[in-house]
């Protein structure tokens, strides 16, 4: 039996590792079109700012270590076609410059996402970048040598992470966001504003409601970003306006996509084509709160999907539990997190949702260095069922308490269930009534009253 | 209708506040034998070390603020007897030096606990203390003036908190513990050892297996602690060897105690005597994992009991959800937390429990300042039901992730439920697989295999 995996980052390597653990004898081969495998892409912004030493630090396992576990690794091998009927792949060996045919019994498509590149990001000007993989990061790092002005196009979480890291290098930073606020797809509006205020207070020039119209350059190097509100001078431009799933290979093989545009799978990560699995950022998942299929590419989701696919490809039985879209990021001292639905998302789905907002301190107000924490908690009005939470914490680590709500959403818990939780209290850690309990208490009274 | 509350700290003031909110008209009077009410006793060690500015900072609401909400407050009034048949109290007014009779319709006994004082702690020597309330803290602070050597008798969490705070003042510190390790009643042995090692590395001389036999003094002031292993010189001695519930008043009124020695109540915080409620550290609670009655006095528990009692006394209906014994404390850079049962506790109850131990870093290992975190996760072998967790984290805030397990214990979740949780990941916050998920994965395989 031969398991072939296309793509060697989060989902692909998780699958390879799990398949190997499940069956020590099955043949496993990973084809990766790039030169890097098994690395933490989420750490890329921090190499640029210095909180991660270098790009090599992001590598969890080297190709040699992986091969040492009996997993074949072919770098710079791009899978260009699948013949599902024959059970073969066409693979372009970039070093040899030739295409070979490879057989498979079970195939995993873990091709991930690509950054959306508006026309301006496909320029020939040097100094214009996206940030998706290690080569992107290396290119940005090279551009930053001697640079003084950075322009980040897009105010999503990667842009916000980059803003911190660019400021840490002493760059002047302008962030251009087309929408009315930063973090537009992540949090409800009042929480978007809280983030922007802190980012601005850290010296980032944030310009929301600004559309990029072009670039200026000189001697082949970018010198500025043209917008509908004037020119922004910049030595380095990073465009971070979202991602799209890499589905061309799947589609060509007859693999069905879902309404989200990502690959459709069942809970075993099987596609509609026998023997072909999909996992990772290119793949849909079921949202546990709404039961709908969604495409929310995130690191843990990709790893978990890969794990499930790996076990199943090796002959085991594993199922994917669905996601809550739990996400967290740091920008400057802020931690920002969410799980489940925002009020706006619940409204858009026609749910009868109600939210409360609580501002408190992350630990006892009298204990040193208590930092503000802002929590929105959302529930279904008629049933009290928890729908989601959003947290903006001024000591970033405190945003991790989003996990308590994630655990309860997983169990389809109610606001009352949250309030009843015996959470940990001591003055250096929380108030007697942890802010999540305060929010639950208030929300419980309001949904009961409502 | 007249609600009378005996004891004005956590449970008592929560009850008063909730009763007032539930019924703006009912008369509410709080009798407090001391001079301080409505303060955070858990913050006391930190005033001594400087992380809390002063004792006044611990006060949540002053007597004037409480009276402003229409709640009567009588300080230095000690309730000395209850006539449940007549619905009256005898109250000794310490300032006037006389005893008065006060009527009640509903009575709350929130008399808390007292520190256990072995014979040696009842000495007349100056410089020997317990730490339970603000006057104790003030007395210790006065003793610390000019002191160089502190001896802490007892290695529980208050002793461990004090050790950090005394070291922060530059004192030499000896900790004497009768048992074989510190934190003996809190964690399983391997985790006790981890704590001791860090406390020792911070310059505390920890002597376990050492029994105190007496004190030495000179000119009315303590000079040392005699032990079965020699003399420990000390200018200040704090004895912190546990607490016992204050139940004399309740017993004299015919209120039933439970097997734990604390006051027995139903889920509405009602005692066996009509019209008399109990709440707080003097009161039993039901453990949600074992369904047994336990006496685990902790801050949130006391506040929650008080809330329930307050609503019910005012004519509402509230019930106490039970506890998990979730506890957390900081000592030096360590955060230590637990919820549910330890392996030792589960064994003692005859449960077929199994634990795994996972050591990892609290966030991505490649990101700056990743600190070790050690997690023990315990489940019932036959069912996979979660029983508890213990955490020792070298960045103290990371111990707060105990709350995820608390949330699942609340819902009687399994190891699989924990593993399926979509927890928050970004490199500054956790590994892709949060250490709690890693523990769940491993435990799931072992209980399934076992």
XYZ file of C-alpha atoms in Angstrom, chain A:
450
model
C 0.000 0.000 0.000
C 1.292 3.429 -0.958
C 0.057 6.642 0.625
C 0.924 9.791 -1.268
C 0.612 13.232 0.264
C 0.629 16.423 -1.773
C 1.917 19.268 0.381
C 4.346 18.999 3.278
C 3.399 21.650 5.811
C 0.759 21.402 8.557
C -1.898 19.002 7.309
C 0.393 17.004 5.061
C 3.034 16.304 7.651
C 0.457 15.590 10.368
C -1.101 13.036 8.053
C 2.233 11.449 7.213
C 3.192 11.239 10.850
C -0.113 9.713 11.942
C -0.241 7.251 9.079
C 3.249 6.116 9.975
C 2.342 5.719 13.619
C -0.799 3.782 12.739
C 0.942 1.427 10.334
C 4.728 1.130 10.570
C 4.893 -0.702 7.261
C 2.809 1.256 4.779
C 4.791 3.264 2.210
C 4.350 7.014 2.628
C 5.646 9.660 0.248
C 5.253 13.423 0.571
C 5.580 15.664 -2.474
C 6.290 19.298 -1.697
C 6.697 21.799 -4.486
C 8.792 24.106 -2.306
C 11.991 23.581 -0.375
C 10.633 23.705 3.142
C 8.459 21.206 4.937
C 7.149 20.711 8.447
C 7.400 24.279 9.672
C 5.252 26.639 11.685
C 4.061 29.218 9.185
C 2.255 31.100 11.946
C 5.647 32.087 13.309
C 6.762 33.910 10.153
C 5.945 37.465 11.300
C 8.015 36.948 14.447
C 11.205 36.096 12.611
C 10.959 39.540 11.031
C 10.558 41.245 14.416
C 13.094 39.145 16.297
C 10.905 37.176 18.709
C 11.874 34.102 16.694
C 15.590 33.766 16.052
C 15.520 32.709 12.412
C 13.510 30.845 9.820
C 15.205 27.543 10.602
C 13.744 27.780 14.113
C 10.286 27.358 12.638
C 11.129 23.914 11.300
C 9.651 21.193 13.489
C 11.404 18.320 11.723
C 14.036 18.382 9.007
C 13.635 16.253 5.878
C 16.343 13.984 7.279
C 14.440 13.490 10.528
C 11.287 12.758 8.616
C 13.017 10.291 6.342
C 14.471 8.736 9.477
C 10.919 7.860 10.458
C 10.433 6.050 7.199
C 8.502 8.776 5.410
C 9.601 9.603 1.880
C 10.094 13.311 1.208
C 10.484 14.780 -2.272
C 11.175 18.490 -2.184
C 10.769 20.708 -5.239
C 8.359 18.171 -6.663
C 5.129 19.712 -7.897
C 2.155 17.462 -8.461
C 0.586 18.682 -11.685
C -2.128 16.131 -12.324
C -4.108 13.258 -10.855
C -5.522 10.319 -12.782
C -7.961 8.973 -10.234
C -9.012 6.125 -12.490
C -5.468 4.872 -12.896
C -4.385 5.825 -9.393
C -1.449 7.850 -10.614
C -0.023 11.332 -10.328
C 2.039 13.381 -12.682
C 4.819 15.096 -10.797
C 7.144 17.772 -12.085
C 10.632 17.443 -10.658
C 11.797 21.042 -10.631
C 15.478 20.222 -10.278
C 15.576 17.574 -12.976
C 13.208 19.596 -15.137
C 11.105 16.574 -16.022
C 7.709 15.096 -15.255
C 7.321 11.612 -13.856
C 4.320 9.421 -13.125
C 3.840 8.123 -9.592
C 1.300 5.578 -8.356
C -0.831 5.935 -5.249
C -3.346 3.850 -3.361
C -4.479 6.615 -1.040
C -3.892 10.238 -1.877
C -4.067 13.299 0.363
C -4.495 16.706 -1.188
C -3.045 19.150 1.322
C -2.254 22.004 -1.013
C -3.151 24.785 1.395
C -4.020 28.323 0.423
C -2.400 31.089 -1.564
C -2.421 34.734 -0.625
C -4.842 36.760 -2.696
C -2.727 38.930 -4.938
C -4.516 41.947 -6.282
C -3.074 43.240 -9.539
C -0.768 45.550 -7.708
C 0.874 42.671 -5.850
C 1.880 40.998 -9.084
C 4.152 43.897 -9.948
C 7.745 43.457 -11.042
C 8.857 46.100 -8.559
C 11.167 44.818 -5.857
C 10.011 45.331 -2.274
C 6.413 44.227 -2.817
C 5.507 41.049 -0.986
C 2.948 38.665 0.378
C 3.658 36.506 3.448
C 2.620 32.892 3.261
C 5.708 30.728 3.447
C 9.360 30.815 4.412
C 10.599 32.064 1.011
C 8.139 34.967 1.307
C 9.510 35.710 4.763
C 13.082 35.562 3.518
C 12.244 37.923 0.690
C 10.672 40.414 3.094
C 13.647 40.180 5.392
C 15.970 40.941 2.504
C 13.838 43.926 1.489
C 13.880 45.267 5.030
C 17.662 45.772 4.908
C 18.064 49.530 4.974
C 14.321 50.117 4.668
C 12.741 52.862 6.718
C 9.099 52.872 5.678
C 6.799 49.885 5.511
C 3.290 49.839 4.150
C 0.980 46.977 5.094
C -1.980 46.569 2.780
C -4.767 44.867 4.732
C -5.737 45.098 8.383
C -6.422 41.432 9.132
C -4.566 39.445 11.737
C -1.453 38.857 9.656
C -1.247 42.556 8.893
C -1.689 43.355 12.577
C 0.992 40.866 13.577
C 3.328 42.350 10.965
C 2.663 45.860 12.241
C 4.016 44.919 15.666
C 7.056 43.225 14.206
C 7.875 46.045 11.811
C 7.606 48.590 14.613
C 9.905 46.377 16.710
C 12.502 46.921 13.959
C 12.039 50.657 14.189
C 10.280 51.066 10.863
C 7.633 53.659 10.304
C 4.497 51.725 9.426
C 1.372 52.683 7.501
C -1.511 50.207 7.432
C -4.042 50.575 4.643
C -7.407 48.912 5.092
C -10.193 49.089 2.556
C -12.937 48.404 5.101
C -14.116 50.729 7.842
C -11.998 49.091 10.571
C -9.121 46.684 11.145
C -9.786 43.027 12.020
C -12.979 43.346 10.037
C -13.708 39.677 9.560
C -12.636 38.668 13.032
C -14.538 40.705 15.609
C -17.590 42.894 15.998
C -17.118 46.591 15.350
C -16.557 47.915 18.891
C -13.764 45.400 19.346
C -12.211 46.242 15.991
C -11.973 49.826 17.196
C -10.240 48.830 20.432
C -7.560 47.076 18.426
C -7.037 49.993 16.083
C -6.621 52.405 18.980
C -3.829 50.335 20.501
C -2.120 49.808 17.163
C -2.214 53.553 16.553
C -0.926 54.252 20.059
C 2.068 52.123 19.116
C 2.911 54.434 16.270
C 1.224 52.691 13.353
C -0.496 55.039 10.953
C -3.769 53.198 10.313
C -5.866 54.417 7.405
C -9.165 52.610 7.149
C -11.595 53.156 4.310
C -8.645 53.547 1.980
C -8.445 51.811 -1.383
C -5.126 51.058 -2.998
C -5.011 52.089 -6.642
C -1.421 51.402 -7.635
C 2.243 51.491 -6.826
C 5.053 53.887 -7.574
C 8.592 52.772 -8.175
C 12.051 53.884 -9.154
C 14.870 51.846 -10.611
C 12.816 48.673 -10.268
C 12.132 49.171 -6.561
C 8.851 50.214 -4.957
C 8.765 53.764 -3.584
C 5.131 54.120 -2.596
C 1.535 52.989 -2.632
C -1.032 55.069 -4.455
C -4.443 55.244 -2.802
C -7.724 57.043 -3.292
C -6.540 59.283 -0.467
C -3.086 60.104 -1.758
C 0.375 58.579 -1.959
C 1.938 56.568 0.870
C 5.719 56.439 0.613
C 7.170 53.012 1.338
C 10.373 51.033 0.848
C 8.636 47.773 1.596
C 5.022 46.807 0.893
C 3.358 43.677 2.219
C -0.018 42.816 0.794
C -2.113 40.789 3.214
C -5.703 40.881 2.050
C -6.766 37.286 2.518
C -6.182 33.847 1.082
C -7.857 31.489 -1.361
C -7.754 27.693 -1.274
C -5.500 25.957 -3.779
C -8.019 23.731 -5.491
C -6.889 23.513 -9.113
C -5.318 20.081 -8.669
C -8.361 18.727 -6.846
C -10.794 20.116 -9.392
C -8.870 18.686 -12.306
C -9.125 15.264 -10.668
C -12.890 15.513 -10.346
C -12.856 16.306 -6.651
C -15.909 18.260 -5.619
C -15.606 21.682 -4.002
C -18.119 23.013 -1.512
C -20.036 26.269 -1.646
C -17.191 27.933 0.199
C -14.889 27.228 -2.734
C -12.717 24.891 -0.659
C -12.581 21.120 -1.035
C -15.625 19.274 0.304
C -14.956 16.271 2.563
C -16.843 14.025 4.926
C -15.921 13.641 8.593
C -13.222 11.140 7.648
C -11.627 13.764 5.362
C -12.642 11.748 2.276
C -13.501 13.628 -0.891
C -16.110 12.428 -3.361
C -13.401 10.573 -5.306
C -12.558 7.128 -3.947
C -9.104 6.975 -2.408
C -8.616 10.738 -2.402
C -8.603 12.662 0.866
C -8.208 16.358 1.553
C -7.029 18.176 4.664
C -5.744 21.538 5.738
C -6.249 25.097 4.605
C -7.639 24.016 1.216
C -10.472 22.068 2.852
C -13.887 22.877 4.285
C -14.937 21.964 7.817
C -18.213 21.806 9.688
C -18.794 24.591 12.166
C -19.950 23.052 15.417
C -22.222 25.922 16.365
C -24.022 26.382 13.053
C -23.518 22.883 11.590
C -22.695 24.635 8.327
C -19.726 23.988 6.094
C -17.170 26.767 6.435
C -13.707 27.592 5.190
C -11.682 29.036 8.062
C -8.038 28.111 7.465
C -6.161 27.974 10.776
C -3.183 26.070 12.102
C -4.765 23.701 14.595
C -7.598 22.898 12.186
C -5.101 21.964 9.492
C -3.091 19.773 11.827
C -6.188 18.066 13.155
C -7.579 17.397 9.693
C -4.231 15.960 8.664
C -4.195 13.662 11.651
C -7.657 12.337 10.856
C -6.780 11.832 7.199
C -3.520 10.091 8.092
C -5.199 7.555 10.366
C -7.916 6.842 7.822
C -5.540 6.516 4.873
C -3.527 4.014 6.863
C -6.611 1.893 7.427
C -7.819 3.226 10.768
C -10.952 5.072 11.687
C -10.847 8.690 12.821
C -13.347 11.483 12.477
C -13.005 15.223 12.459
C -14.969 16.871 15.276
C -15.630 20.140 13.480
C -14.398 23.575 14.356
C -15.413 26.650 16.260
C -13.197 29.016 14.307
C -11.286 29.673 17.512
C -8.607 32.211 16.653
C -6.137 34.271 18.624
C -3.469 36.757 17.711
C -1.106 39.201 19.347
C -0.483 42.731 18.196
C 1.791 44.778 20.440
C 0.701 44.097 24.034
C -2.806 43.111 22.959
C -4.160 39.604 22.803
C -7.210 39.252 20.605
C -9.286 36.090 20.498
C -12.618 34.766 19.375
C -14.494 31.501 19.220
C -17.883 30.556 17.825
C -19.910 33.364 16.286
C -19.759 37.107 16.587
C -23.012 38.990 17.059
C -22.775 40.159 13.446
C -22.292 36.593 12.207
C -25.180 35.318 14.293
C -27.384 38.121 12.982
C -26.421 37.307 9.412
C -27.473 33.698 10.022
C -30.848 34.831 11.339
C -30.204 33.592 14.863
C -31.905 35.338 17.758
C -28.624 36.245 19.378
C -27.844 38.607 22.213
C -24.483 39.854 23.468
C -23.154 41.527 26.585
C -19.929 43.502 26.863
C -17.857 43.420 30.029
C -14.720 45.424 30.680
C -12.655 44.464 33.678
C -9.090 43.667 34.616
C -7.469 40.356 33.844
C -6.542 39.808 37.465
C -7.451 41.378 40.817
C -7.431 45.128 40.338
C -5.380 45.648 43.496
C -2.583 43.312 42.390
C 0.365 44.684 40.414
C 0.037 45.159 36.668
C -3.663 44.448 36.328
C -4.444 45.052 32.658
C -7.784 45.829 31.026
C -9.672 42.983 29.397
C -12.771 43.412 27.265
C -15.121 40.513 26.664
C -18.166 40.135 24.479
C -20.225 37.029 25.160
C -23.006 35.989 22.806
C -25.850 33.517 23.319
C -29.088 32.472 21.733
C -31.831 34.469 23.402
C -34.514 31.806 23.519
C -32.404 28.933 24.815
C -29.423 30.557 26.509
C -27.156 28.414 24.354
C -23.691 29.904 24.056
C -22.832 31.084 20.553
C -19.437 32.693 20.946
C -17.104 35.119 22.611
C -14.650 37.837 21.642
C -11.800 39.009 23.843
C -9.434 41.961 23.623
C -6.904 41.762 26.457
C -4.245 44.363 27.157
C -1.957 41.707 28.546
C -1.897 39.430 25.564
C -1.770 36.103 27.432
C -5.118 36.778 29.072
C -6.879 36.376 25.731
C -6.229 32.647 26.054
C -9.190 32.353 28.379
C -11.260 32.202 25.198
C -10.609 28.465 25.564
C -13.129 28.154 28.385
C -15.892 29.219 26.044
C -14.502 27.006 23.286
C -14.751 24.039 25.663
C -18.364 24.853 26.462
C -19.301 25.480 22.835
C -17.849 22.071 22.091
C -20.374 20.630 24.557
C -23.215 22.869 23.353
C -23.294 24.479 26.784
C -25.476 27.345 27.942
C -24.707 30.650 29.571
C -25.762 29.083 32.865
C -23.232 26.299 32.358
C -20.503 28.884 31.929
C -21.575 30.810 35.004
C -21.576 27.601 37.057
C -17.968 26.764 36.141
C -15.627 26.589 39.088
C -12.833 28.619 37.505
C -9.476 29.234 39.109
C -9.026 32.316 41.258
C -6.091 33.886 43.013
C -5.231 37.599 42.863
C -2.334 37.272 40.361
C -4.561 35.310 37.952
C -8.072 36.734 37.949
C -10.721 38.539 39.909
C -12.728 36.397 42.339
C -15.353 36.362 39.627
C -13.316 35.811 36.496
C -14.376 38.199 33.742
C -15.862 35.253 31.831
C -18.122 34.517 34.800
C -19.124 38.162 35.098
C -20.072 38.147 31.429
C -22.016 34.908 31.837
C -23.898 36.274 34.839
C -24.925 39.403 33.012
C -25.839 37.614 29.811
C -27.835 35.026 31.720
C -29.953 37.730 33.289
C -30.477 39.506 29.978
C -31.443 36.478 27.910
C -33.707 35.281 30.699
C -35.304 38.711 30.916
C -35.497 39.087 27.127
